Coordinates of C-alpha atoms in Angstrom, one line a residue:
M1 CA 24.8 10.6 -30.9
T2 CA 23.3 12.5 -28.0
Q3 CA 24.3 11.3 -24.6
P4 CA 22.2 12.1 -21.5
D5 CA 23.6 15.0 -19.5
M6 CA 25.1 13.4 -16.4
N7 CA 25.4 16.8 -14.7
S8 CA 21.6 17.0 -14.7
G9 CA 21.3 13.8 -12.7
S10 CA 20.7 13.5 -9.0
T11 CA 24.2 13.7 -7.6
G12 CA 24.3 16.4 -5.0
A13 CA 20.8 17.5 -5.9
D14 CA 18.0 18.2 -3.5
A15 CA 15.1 15.8 -3.5
E16 CA 12.8 18.6 -4.5
D17 CA 14.6 18.7 -7.9
F18 CA 13.3 15.3 -9.0
P19 CA 10.5 16.6 -11.3
Q20 CA 13.0 18.8 -13.2
Q21 CA 15.6 16.0 -13.4
L22 CA 12.9 13.7 -14.8
K23 CA 12.0 16.4 -17.4
N24 CA 15.7 16.6 -18.4
F25 CA 15.8 12.8 -18.7
A26 CA 12.7 12.7 -20.9
A27 CA 14.2 15.5 -23.1
D28 CA 17.3 13.4 -23.6
L29 CA 15.1 10.4 -24.7
R30 CA 13.2 12.6 -27.1
R31 CA 16.5 13.9 -28.7
L32 CA 17.6 10.3 -29.1
R33 CA 14.4 9.4 -30.7
I34 CA 14.8 12.3 -33.2
E35 CA 18.4 11.2 -34.0
R36 CA 17.2 7.7 -34.8
G37 CA 14.8 8.9 -37.4
N38 CA 12.0 10.1 -35.1
P39 CA 9.9 6.8 -35.3
T40 CA 6.3 7.0 -34.3
L41 CA 5.1 5.6 -31.0
R42 CA 3.5 2.7 -32.9
E43 CA 6.8 2.0 -34.7
I44 CA 8.6 1.9 -31.4
E45 CA 6.0 -0.5 -30.1
R46 CA 6.4 -2.7 -33.1
R47 CA 10.2 -2.6 -33.1
A48 CA 10.6 -3.3 -29.3
V49 CA 13.2 -5.8 -28.3
A50 CA 11.6 -9.2 -28.0
E51 CA 12.1 -9.6 -24.2
R52 CA 10.3 -6.4 -23.2
A53 CA 7.1 -5.0 -24.6
L54 CA 6.9 -1.3 -25.1
S55 CA 3.3 -0.1 -25.5
A56 CA 2.8 3.2 -27.3
S57 CA 0.9 4.7 -24.4
A58 CA 3.7 3.8 -21.9
V59 CA 6.4 5.2 -24.2
S60 CA 4.4 8.4 -24.5
E61 CA 4.3 8.8 -20.7
V62 CA 8.0 8.3 -20.4
L63 CA 8.9 10.7 -23.3
N64 CA 6.7 13.4 -21.7
A65 CA 8.1 12.9 -18.2
K66 CA 4.8 11.7 -16.7
R67 CA 6.6 9.1 -14.6
L68 CA 9.9 7.3 -14.1
P69 CA 9.5 3.8 -15.4
R70 CA 11.4 0.7 -14.2
Q71 CA 15.0 0.3 -15.3
D72 CA 14.3 -2.6 -17.6
F73 CA 11.7 -0.4 -19.5
V74 CA 14.2 2.4 -20.0
M75 CA 16.9 0.0 -21.2
A76 CA 14.6 -1.7 -23.6
L77 CA 13.4 1.7 -25.0
V78 CA 17.0 2.9 -25.5
R79 CA 18.0 -0.4 -27.1
T80 CA 15.0 -0.2 -29.4
L81 CA 15.9 3.3 -30.5
L82 CA 19.6 2.6 -31.0
A83 CA 18.8 -0.6 -33.0
H84 CA 17.5 1.6 -35.9
D85 CA 19.4 4.3 -37.7
H86 CA 17.7 7.4 -39.2
D87 CA 16.9 5.5 -42.3
G88 CA 15.1 2.8 -40.3
R89 CA 17.8 0.1 -41.0
E90 CA 18.0 -2.3 -38.1
R91 CA 21.2 -3.0 -36.2
A92 CA 21.2 -5.3 -33.2
V93 CA 22.1 -3.8 -29.9
A94 CA 23.3 -6.2 -27.2
R95 CA 22.3 -5.6 -23.6
D96 CA 25.9 -5.0 -22.7
D97 CA 26.5 -2.4 -25.3
P98 CA 28.7 0.3 -23.8
R99 CA 26.3 3.0 -25.0
L100 CA 23.8 1.8 -22.4
N101 CA 26.0 2.4 -19.4
T102 CA 25.3 6.2 -19.3
W103 CA 21.6 5.7 -19.5
R104 CA 21.7 3.0 -16.8
T105 CA 23.7 5.2 -14.5
R106 CA 21.3 8.1 -15.1
W107 CA 18.3 6.0 -14.3
Q108 CA 19.8 4.8 -11.1
R109 CA 20.5 8.4 -10.0
L110 CA 17.0 9.4 -10.8
E111 CA 15.6 6.5 -8.9
H112 CA 17.6 7.4 -5.8
L113 CA 16.4 11.0 -6.1
R114 CA 12.8 9.8 -6.4
I115 CA 13.1 7.7 -3.3
E116 CA 14.7 10.6 -1.4
Q117 CA 11.8 12.8 -2.4
Q118 CA 9.4 10.2 -1.0
R119 CA 11.3 9.9 2.2
S120 CA 11.6 13.7 2.6
R121 CA 7.8 13.9 2.4
T122 CA 7.1 11.1 4.9
S123 CA 10.1 10.9 7.3
P124 CA 10.0 12.7 10.7
S125 CA 12.2 15.7 11.0
T126 CA 14.2 14.2 13.9
P127 CA 16.8 11.5 13.1
G128 CA 16.2 8.0 14.3
P129 CA 18.1 6.4 17.2
Y130 CA 21.8 5.7 16.9
F131 CA 22.8 2.2 18.0
S132 CA 26.3 1.4 19.1
P133 CA 27.4 -2.1 18.0
I134 CA 29.5 -2.4 21.1
H135 CA 27.2 -1.2 23.9
N136 CA 23.8 -2.1 22.5
W137 CA 24.5 -5.5 21.0
P138 CA 22.6 -7.7 20.6
F139 CA 19.5 -5.8 19.5
P140 CA 16.1 -7.0 20.6
A141 CA 14.6 -9.6 18.2
E142 CA 12.0 -8.2 15.8
S143 CA 9.0 -10.2 14.7
S144 CA 8.5 -11.0 11.0
Q145 CA 6.4 -8.5 9.1
T146 CA 3.4 -10.0 7.3
Q147 CA 2.4 -9.0 3.8
G148 CA -0.6 -7.3 5.4
D149 CA 1.8 -5.1 7.5
R150 CA 3.7 -4.3 4.4
D151 CA 0.7 -3.1 2.4
G152 CA -0.8 -1.2 5.3
T153 CA -4.0 -3.3 5.7
G154 CA -3.1 -4.9 8.9
T155 CA -4.1 -8.3 7.7
A156 CA -2.8 -10.6 5.0
P157 CA -4.7 -10.2 1.8
P158 CA -6.7 -13.2 0.5
A159 CA -5.2 -15.3 -2.2
G160 CA -7.9 -14.4 -4.8
L161 CA -8.3 -15.2 -8.4
A162 CA -5.1 -13.6 -9.5
A163 CA -3.0 -15.8 -7.1
A164 CA -5.0 -18.9 -8.1
M165 CA -4.4 -18.1 -11.8
L166 CA -0.7 -17.6 -11.3
L167 CA -0.3 -20.9 -9.4
S168 CA -2.3 -22.8 -12.0
A169 CA -0.1 -21.4 -14.7
L170 CA 3.0 -22.4 -12.8
D171 CA 1.7 -25.9 -12.3
R172 CA 1.1 -26.3 -16.0
G173 CA 4.6 -25.1 -16.8
E174 CA 3.6 -21.9 -18.6
R175 CA 6.2 -19.2 -18.9
I176 CA 5.5 -15.9 -17.1
T177 CA 7.8 -13.0 -17.6
L178 CA 8.8 -10.8 -14.7
P179 CA 11.1 -7.7 -14.5
S180 CA 14.6 -8.5 -13.4
L181 CA 15.5 -7.4 -9.9
V182 CA 18.6 -5.3 -10.8
V183 CA 21.3 -5.0 -13.4
Y184 CA 24.6 -3.3 -12.3
A185 CA 27.6 -2.3 -14.4
Q186 CA 29.9 -4.3 -12.1
A187 CA 29.9 -7.9 -10.9
I188 CA 27.7 -9.0 -8.0
R189 CA 29.8 -10.2 -5.1
T190 CA 27.3 -11.3 -2.6
V191 CA 23.5 -11.5 -2.1
A192 CA 21.9 -12.2 1.3
F193 CA 18.3 -12.3 2.6
S194 CA 17.4 -10.8 5.9
P195 CA 16.2 -13.4 8.4
D196 CA 12.6 -12.4 8.0
G197 CA 12.9 -12.4 4.2
D198 CA 11.7 -8.7 3.8
L199 CA 15.1 -7.5 2.4
L200 CA 17.7 -8.7 0.0
A201 CA 21.1 -7.2 0.4
V202 CA 23.3 -6.9 -2.8
A203 CA 27.0 -6.2 -2.8
S204 CA 28.5 -4.8 -6.0
H205 CA 30.1 -1.4 -6.6
E206 CA 27.7 -0.4 -3.8
V207 CA 25.5 -2.0 -1.1
S208 CA 21.8 -1.8 -1.8
L209 CA 18.8 -3.3 -0.1
W210 CA 15.8 -4.6 -2.2
D211 CA 12.3 -5.7 -1.4
P212 CA 12.1 -9.2 -3.0
V213 CA 8.3 -9.1 -3.3
T214 CA 8.0 -5.8 -5.2
R215 CA 11.5 -6.2 -6.7
Q216 CA 12.1 -2.5 -5.9
Q217 CA 15.0 -0.9 -4.2
A218 CA 14.2 -0.3 -0.5
G219 CA 15.7 3.2 -0.3
P220 CA 19.0 4.5 -1.7
P221 CA 22.3 2.6 -1.4
L222 CA 24.0 2.6 2.0
S223 CA 25.5 6.1 2.2
G224 CA 29.2 6.4 3.0
H225 CA 30.2 3.0 1.8
E226 CA 33.2 4.2 -0.1
G227 CA 35.0 1.7 -2.4
S228 CA 33.5 -1.4 -4.1
A229 CA 31.6 -3.7 -1.8
S230 CA 32.8 -7.3 -1.6
A231 CA 30.5 -9.1 0.9
V232 CA 27.4 -8.6 3.1
A233 CA 25.8 -10.6 5.9
F234 CA 22.8 -10.1 8.2
A235 CA 23.0 -10.8 11.9
P236 CA 20.5 -13.4 13.1
N237 CA 18.0 -10.8 14.4
G238 CA 18.1 -8.9 11.2
R239 CA 18.9 -5.6 12.9
L240 CA 22.6 -5.5 12.2
L241 CA 24.2 -5.7 8.7
A242 CA 27.9 -6.3 8.1
T243 CA 29.4 -5.1 4.8
A244 CA 32.9 -5.4 3.5
R245 CA 35.0 -3.5 1.0
T246 CA 37.7 -4.4 -1.4
D247 CA 40.2 -2.4 0.8
G248 CA 39.6 -4.9 3.7
A249 CA 37.4 -2.7 5.9
I250 CA 34.3 -4.1 7.5
W251 CA 31.4 -1.8 8.3
L252 CA 28.4 -2.3 10.5
W253 CA 25.0 -0.8 9.9
D254 CA 21.6 -0.5 11.6
T255 CA 19.2 -1.9 9.0
E256 CA 16.3 0.3 10.3
T257 CA 18.0 3.7 10.3
R258 CA 20.5 2.7 7.6
R259 CA 23.2 4.4 9.7
R260 CA 26.8 3.3 9.8
L261 CA 27.8 2.2 13.3
G262 CA 31.1 3.4 14.6
A263 CA 34.5 3.0 13.0
P264 CA 35.3 0.1 10.5
L265 CA 36.6 -3.2 11.8
A266 CA 40.2 -3.4 10.6
A267 CA 42.1 -6.7 10.5
H268 CA 42.3 -7.5 6.8
E269 CA 44.8 -6.0 4.4
H270 CA 43.1 -7.5 1.3
A271 CA 39.6 -7.6 -0.1
V272 CA 37.2 -9.4 2.2
T273 CA 35.4 -12.1 0.2
A274 CA 33.1 -13.7 2.8
L275 CA 31.2 -12.7 6.0
A276 CA 29.1 -14.9 8.2
F277 CA 27.5 -14.5 11.6
S278 CA 27.2 -17.5 14.0
P279 CA 23.6 -18.7 14.7
D280 CA 23.5 -16.9 18.0
G281 CA 25.1 -13.7 16.7
A282 CA 28.0 -13.9 19.1
L283 CA 30.6 -14.2 16.4
L284 CA 31.3 -12.7 13.0
A285 CA 33.6 -14.6 10.7
S286 CA 35.5 -12.9 7.8
S287 CA 38.0 -14.1 5.2
D288 CA 39.9 -12.3 2.5
T289 CA 41.6 -13.0 -0.9
S290 CA 45.0 -13.7 0.8
G291 CA 43.5 -16.6 2.8
V292 CA 43.4 -14.7 6.1
G293 CA 40.4 -15.7 8.3
V294 CA 39.2 -13.7 11.4
L295 CA 36.7 -14.3 14.1
W296 CA 35.1 -11.2 15.7
N297 CA 33.5 -11.2 19.1
T298 CA 30.4 -9.1 18.6
S299 CA 30.2 -8.0 22.2
T300 CA 33.7 -6.4 22.2
W301 CA 34.6 -6.6 18.4
E302 CA 37.9 -8.0 19.3
A303 CA 39.5 -10.0 16.5
T304 CA 41.0 -13.5 16.7
R305 CA 42.9 -14.7 13.6
I306 CA 42.3 -18.2 12.3
T307 CA 45.6 -20.0 11.8
A308 CA 44.7 -21.9 8.7
R309 CA 44.5 -20.4 5.2
T310 CA 40.9 -19.8 4.4
N311 CA 38.9 -20.0 1.1
A312 CA 35.5 -20.3 2.7
M313 CA 33.9 -20.7 6.1
A314 CA 30.6 -21.9 7.5
F315 CA 29.2 -22.1 11.1
S316 CA 27.4 -25.3 12.1
P317 CA 23.7 -24.8 12.8
A318 CA 24.4 -25.5 16.5
G319 CA 27.0 -22.8 16.5
D320 CA 29.6 -24.8 18.4
S321 CA 31.9 -25.3 15.4
L322 CA 33.3 -23.7 12.3
A323 CA 34.2 -25.4 9.0
V324 CA 37.2 -23.8 7.3
A325 CA 38.1 -24.7 3.7
G326 CA 41.5 -24.0 2.3
P327 CA 43.2 -23.8 -1.1
D328 CA 44.9 -27.2 -0.6
G329 CA 41.6 -29.2 -0.6
E330 CA 41.4 -29.6 3.1
V331 CA 38.4 -28.7 5.3
Q332 CA 39.1 -28.3 9.0
L333 CA 36.3 -28.6 11.6
R334 CA 37.1 -26.4 14.6
H335 CA 35.5 -26.2 18.0
L336 CA 34.9 -22.6 19.0
S337 CA 35.2 -22.9 22.7
P338 CA 38.0 -23.7 23.2
E339 CA 39.2 -23.2 19.7
D340 CA 40.6 -26.5 18.5
V341 CA 40.8 -28.5 15.3
V342 CA 38.5 -31.6 15.8
V343 CA 38.9 -33.3 12.4
T344 CA 40.4 -32.6 9.0
L345 CA 38.5 -33.7 5.8
R346 CA 40.2 -34.3 2.5
G347 CA 37.9 -35.0 -0.4
S348 CA 39.7 -33.2 -3.2
S349 CA 43.1 -32.6 -4.5
S350 CA 42.2 -29.0 -5.5
G351 CA 40.9 -26.0 -3.5
V352 CA 37.6 -26.0 -1.8
R353 CA 35.8 -22.8 -2.6
A354 CA 32.3 -23.3 -1.1
L355 CA 30.9 -24.8 2.1
A356 CA 27.4 -25.2 3.5
F357 CA 25.8 -27.1 6.4
S358 CA 22.4 -28.5 6.0
P359 CA 19.9 -26.8 8.4
D360 CA 19.7 -30.0 10.6
G361 CA 23.5 -30.2 10.8
R362 CA 23.6 -33.7 9.5
R363 CA 25.3 -32.9 6.2
L364 CA 28.2 -30.7 5.1
A365 CA 28.5 -29.9 1.4
T366 CA 31.8 -28.9 -0.1
G367 CA 32.3 -27.5 -3.6
C368 CA 35.7 -27.8 -5.3
D369 CA 37.8 -26.5 -8.1
D370 CA 37.9 -30.0 -9.6
H371 CA 34.2 -29.5 -10.6
T372 CA 32.9 -31.7 -7.8
V373 CA 30.6 -31.5 -4.8
R374 CA 30.9 -33.9 -1.9
L375 CA 28.4 -34.5 0.9
W376 CA 29.8 -35.5 4.4
D377 CA 28.0 -37.2 7.2
T378 CA 28.7 -35.0 10.2
S379 CA 28.1 -37.9 12.7
S380 CA 31.0 -39.9 11.3
W381 CA 32.7 -37.3 9.0
K382 CA 32.7 -39.9 6.3
P383 CA 31.8 -38.9 2.7
R384 CA 28.3 -40.0 1.6
G385 CA 28.3 -41.8 -1.7
E386 CA 30.3 -40.7 -4.7
R387 CA 31.4 -37.2 -5.7
L388 CA 28.7 -35.3 -7.5
I389 CA 30.1 -34.0 -10.8
D390 CA 28.9 -30.6 -11.8
R391 CA 29.6 -30.9 -15.5
D392 CA 32.7 -29.0 -16.7
S393 CA 33.4 -26.1 -14.3
E394 CA 34.6 -25.4 -10.8
I395 CA 32.0 -24.8 -8.1
R396 CA 31.7 -21.2 -6.9
A397 CA 28.9 -21.2 -4.4
L398 CA 26.6 -23.6 -2.4
A399 CA 23.4 -23.1 -0.4
F400 CA 20.9 -25.5 1.3
S401 CA 17.2 -24.8 1.2
P402 CA 15.7 -24.0 4.7
D403 CA 14.1 -27.5 4.9
G404 CA 17.4 -29.1 4.0
H405 CA 16.0 -31.4 1.3
V406 CA 17.6 -29.5 -1.6
F407 CA 20.8 -27.7 -2.1
A408 CA 21.9 -25.5 -5.0
T409 CA 25.3 -25.0 -6.6
S410 CA 26.6 -22.4 -9.0
S411 CA 29.5 -23.0 -11.3
A412 CA 32.0 -20.8 -13.2
N413 CA 30.5 -21.9 -16.5
G414 CA 27.2 -20.2 -15.6
D415 CA 25.2 -23.2 -14.4
V416 CA 23.0 -23.0 -11.4
Q417 CA 21.9 -26.6 -10.4
L418 CA 19.5 -27.9 -7.8
W419 CA 20.2 -31.2 -6.1
D420 CA 18.3 -33.7 -4.0
R421 CA 20.2 -34.1 -0.8
D422 CA 18.9 -37.6 -0.1
V423 CA 19.2 -39.3 -3.5
E424 CA 22.2 -37.1 -4.4
H425 CA 20.9 -36.5 -7.8
P426 CA 20.3 -33.3 -9.8
L427 CA 16.8 -32.0 -10.0
G428 CA 16.1 -31.2 -13.6
L429 CA 18.3 -29.4 -16.0
P430 CA 20.6 -26.5 -14.8
L431 CA 19.6 -22.9 -15.2
T432 CA 22.3 -21.6 -17.6
V433 CA 23.1 -17.9 -17.5
D434 CA 25.5 -15.9 -19.6
S435 CA 27.9 -15.2 -16.8
A436 CA 29.0 -17.2 -13.7
A437 CA 26.9 -16.8 -10.6
A438 CA 29.4 -16.0 -7.8
T439 CA 26.8 -16.0 -5.0
I440 CA 23.5 -17.8 -4.3
A441 CA 21.1 -17.6 -1.3
F442 CA 17.8 -19.1 -0.4
S443 CA 15.0 -17.0 1.1
P444 CA 14.1 -18.0 4.7
D445 CA 10.8 -19.6 3.4
G446 CA 12.7 -21.5 0.7
Q447 CA 10.5 -20.2 -2.1
L448 CA 13.1 -18.0 -3.7
L449 CA 16.7 -18.5 -4.7
A450 CA 18.7 -15.4 -5.4
T451 CA 21.7 -15.5 -7.7
G452 CA 24.3 -12.8 -8.3
S453 CA 26.5 -13.0 -11.4
D454 CA 29.7 -11.6 -12.8
D455 CA 27.7 -9.7 -15.5
G456 CA 26.1 -7.5 -12.8
R457 CA 22.7 -9.3 -12.7
V458 CA 20.7 -10.3 -9.6
Q459 CA 18.0 -12.9 -10.5
L460 CA 15.3 -14.5 -8.4
L461 CA 14.6 -18.2 -9.0
I462 CA 11.2 -19.0 -7.9
T463 CA 10.7 -22.4 -6.2
K464 CA 7.8 -24.3 -4.7
V465 CA 7.6 -25.5 -1.2
S466 CA 7.1 -29.1 -2.6
S467 CA 8.2 -30.6 -5.9
P468 CA 8.1 -29.9 -8.8
W469 CA 10.6 -27.1 -8.4
L470 CA 10.2 -23.9 -10.4
V471 CA 13.1 -21.9 -11.5
V472 CA 13.5 -18.6 -13.2
D473 CA 15.1 -18.7 -16.6
K474 CA 16.8 -15.6 -18.0
P475 CA 16.2 -14.8 -21.7
E476 CA 18.3 -12.3 -23.6
G477 CA 17.1 -9.0 -22.1
F478 CA 16.1 -7.5 -18.8
T479 CA 13.4 -10.0 -17.9
V480 CA 13.2 -13.3 -16.2
A481 CA 10.7 -16.2 -16.8
I482 CA 9.3 -18.9 -14.6
D483 CA 9.7 -22.5 -15.9
V484 CA 8.9 -25.9 -14.5
I485 CA 11.9 -28.1 -14.6

């Protein structure tokens, strides 16, 4: 079977080569079509995989290099062609079929080249300012960008009939399919929203930034981030991004210029699994797979090692203390100035893997390997009620909604569950995915919950500001759907 020519991709190519690379890509698709019996456009439309419609006109545009479609369209087209041999006999092609990897990589390179072409046409010739993380930290706070700013109108667009129709459909519980945000060949390690909600950072084999509204990549992946990415975190002002690699190095980036700032921070000898800034941005906490935890002073970038073994860390909303969870089931609450252990919590005989403070600081949630979640009252440090059982698998991640009334858990069995903080009861049925969600994050307005899974998927779960909650359910292919639970 014909495989796309990887040498004709965008690696090392000038942005002006994009039209030719797109033609090469379309030629590969046409060759694949011929190999699979040369079905007509209407046959392709009729045979399309159930989760992604392929109109004859759209397929024609792609095969003739008129445009570069979304990744989910390309994957659905390739799967549809591969699913039928030259005699028209159908053979199911799973979305994780190894034959898809080359096409996925080729599309990603083309998309990066397309973005570079756009940037080369619109960017000024002089490079942007360089910001030193040592001398110019903290950066001045930036105001949130409105949707009107984003679309260039200067004012927020009116809701209109389309928005009203969408909200009405959601309230009736109707399913509405949306393109998935991204599908990578490697596991998603961390997802994180910027403080203004305009960007979603994704750590996988690379670090990429996405616009959660358009679900499009906001420029190419961060350049120079050699090695697989293992964690990301935005500083409170959104101007600084910390990223970590599997070799233990931590890099700092200016989110506006996308430039790497200075040399890497070096205190870890193993893969860094977690990064978190304090609420005032004065400290950056990091921990690695060996249990080493480090606090970085963001004015000098001096490192202080945390004495306890560390599985997870979380700053209190007031920023005066740090919760540190270890593999022995203990959680230590530490004052930051001076550093001192205030209290030790023991609510599990197994390791604690996830921690999250409620935004008002009145609750601390802990997620454990014994499949349980426990809520603690931070005024007395006593557990609230009974342990919450999260079915049959250990807890991998925790996150509170910005209003603090709901928190979300993800488990190793693939469940993402929403919980009511006050009644300590699950909200509806869990969202079940094919692979465990290793990371979850609420958007600053609480209307989106991003999940990153071991199968390389980033999904956006759509919520409502008030109940009932809406979540995104993932069917078999490269789409997501909105459901009322």
